[in-house]
Amino acid sequence: MDPLLLVLFGIVFVYVSASNSTILLQNKLIKKSRTEDAAPMNGKQFRFMWCLYAIMAIGFYILLVKMSIF
């Protein structure tokens, strides 16, 4: 398979897993806030976490490009 396609599939996988884990964490905190007296994750925190995961994905892409696998 073409290395460029491998890189693109890797980036898509990282974005999907980042979104999934962020959404799962938000749901877990919402459930916890109902049972305990804790604050749920608000939209600002959710966007911040998603941005961190996006930065990790961009770092992954840059790392693969710097390895000059093309």
PDB file of C-alpha atoms in Angstrom:
ATOM      1  CA  MET A   1       0.000   0.000   0.000  1.00  0.00           C
ATOM      2  CA  ASP A   2       1.143   3.530  -0.716  1.00  0.00           C
ATOM      3  CA  PRO A   3       2.815   5.171   2.318  1.00  0.00           C
ATOM      4  CA  LEU A   4       0.726   8.314   1.851  1.00  0.00           C
ATOM      5  CA  LEU A   5      -2.450   6.265   2.208  1.00  0.00           C
ATOM      6  CA  LEU A   6      -1.052   4.637   5.341  1.00  0.00           C
ATOM      7  CA  VAL A   7      -0.376   8.057   6.840  1.00  0.00           C
ATOM      8  CA  LEU A   8      -3.856   9.290   5.945  1.00  0.00           C
ATOM      9  CA  PHE A   9      -5.487   6.174   7.407  1.00  0.00           C
ATOM     10  CA  GLY A  10      -3.422   6.643  10.562  1.00  0.00           C
ATOM     11  CA  ILE A  11      -4.510  10.248  10.938  1.00  0.00           C
ATOM     12  CA  VAL A  12      -8.165   9.358  10.377  1.00  0.00           C
ATOM     13  CA  PHE A  13      -7.874   6.574  12.960  1.00  0.00           C
ATOM     14  CA  VAL A  14      -6.326   8.946  15.506  1.00  0.00           C
ATOM     15  CA  TYR A  15      -9.068  11.551  14.962  1.00  0.00           C
ATOM     16  CA  VAL A  16     -11.843   8.964  15.265  1.00  0.00           C
ATOM     17  CA  SER A  17     -10.373   7.441  18.414  1.00  0.00           C
ATOM     18  CA  ALA A  18      -9.806  10.905  19.900  1.00  0.00           C
ATOM     19  CA  SER A  19     -13.390  11.914  19.275  1.00  0.00           C
ATOM     20  CA  ASN A  20     -14.664   8.617  20.617  1.00  0.00           C
ATOM     21  CA  SER A  21     -12.628   8.760  23.818  1.00  0.00           C
ATOM     22  CA  THR A  22     -13.569  12.407  24.412  1.00  0.00           C
ATOM     23  CA  ILE A  23     -17.275  11.655  23.982  1.00  0.00           C
ATOM     24  CA  LEU A  24     -17.050   8.584  26.227  1.00  0.00           C
ATOM     25  CA  LEU A  25     -15.292  10.612  28.927  1.00  0.00           C
ATOM     26  CA  GLN A  26     -17.931  13.326  28.703  1.00  0.00           C
ATOM     27  CA  ASN A  27     -20.723  10.748  29.070  1.00  0.00           C
ATOM     28  CA  LYS A  28     -18.932   9.142  32.023  1.00  0.00           C
ATOM     29  CA  LEU A  29     -18.581  12.498  33.786  1.00  0.00           C
ATOM     30  CA  ILE A  30     -22.239  13.345  33.163  1.00  0.00           C
ATOM     31  CA  LYS A  31     -23.308  10.044  34.747  1.00  0.00           C
ATOM     32  CA  LYS A  32     -20.932  10.615  37.659  1.00  0.00           C
ATOM     33  CA  SER A  33     -22.291  14.111  38.219  1.00  0.00           C
ATOM     34  CA  ARG A  34     -25.803  12.709  38.540  1.00  0.00           C
ATOM     35  CA  THR A  35     -24.869  10.158  41.210  1.00  0.00           C
ATOM     36  CA  GLU A  36     -22.363  12.322  43.071  1.00  0.00           C
ATOM     37  CA  ASP A  37     -22.234  16.035  43.633  1.00  0.00           C
ATOM     38  CA  ALA A  38     -19.736  16.756  40.865  1.00  0.00           C
ATOM     39  CA  ALA A  39     -19.778  19.131  37.945  1.00  0.00           C
ATOM     40  CA  PRO A  40     -20.154  17.637  34.464  1.00  0.00           C
ATOM     41  CA  MET A  41     -17.779  18.479  31.643  1.00  0.00           C
ATOM     42  CA  ASN A  42     -18.918  21.642  29.927  1.00  0.00           C
ATOM     43  CA  GLY A  43     -18.534  22.482  26.252  1.00  0.00           C
ATOM     44  CA  LYS A  44     -15.386  24.516  26.754  1.00  0.00           C
ATOM     45  CA  GLN A  45     -13.597  21.606  28.442  1.00  0.00           C
ATOM     46  CA  PHE A  46     -14.854  19.241  25.754  1.00  0.00           C
ATOM     47  CA  ARG A  47     -13.474  21.436  22.951  1.00  0.00           C
ATOM     48  CA  PHE A  48     -10.168  21.837  24.797  1.00  0.00           C
ATOM     49  CA  MET A  49      -9.738  18.080  25.166  1.00  0.00           C
ATOM     50  CA  TRP A  50     -10.647  17.515  21.532  1.00  0.00           C
ATOM     51  CA  CYS A  51      -8.075  20.139  20.497  1.00  0.00           C
ATOM     52  CA  LEU A  52      -5.417  18.333  22.521  1.00  0.00           C
ATOM     53  CA  TYR A  53      -6.220  15.116  20.692  1.00  0.00           C
ATOM     54  CA  ALA A  54      -6.108  16.982  17.370  1.00  0.00           C
ATOM     55  CA  ILE A  55      -2.657  18.324  18.248  1.00  0.00           C
ATOM     56  CA  MET A  56      -1.530  14.769  18.970  1.00  0.00           C
ATOM     57  CA  ALA A  57      -2.815  13.693  15.546  1.00  0.00           C
ATOM     58  CA  ILE A  58      -0.972  16.532  13.830  1.00  0.00           C
ATOM     59  CA  GLY A  59       2.171  15.576  15.742  1.00  0.00           C
ATOM     60  CA  PHE A  60       1.714  11.999  14.562  1.00  0.00           C
ATOM     61  CA  TYR A  61       1.504  13.216  10.963  1.00  0.00           C
ATOM     62  CA  ILE A  62       4.592  15.423  11.304  1.00  0.00           C
ATOM     63  CA  LEU A  63       6.519  12.556  12.882  1.00  0.00           C
ATOM     64  CA  LEU A  64       5.685  10.261   9.991  1.00  0.00           C
ATOM     65  CA  VAL A  65       6.597  12.899   7.431  1.00  0.00           C
ATOM     66  CA  LYS A  66       9.905  13.634   9.183  1.00  0.00           C
ATOM     67  CA  MET A  67      10.734   9.926   9.094  1.00  0.00           C
ATOM     68  CA  SER A  68      10.718  10.424   5.292  1.00  0.00           C
ATOM     69  CA  ILE A  69       8.862   7.250   4.484  1.00  0.00           C
ATOM     70  CA  PHE A  70       7.733   8.754   1.185  1.00  0.00           C
TER      71      PHE A  70
END
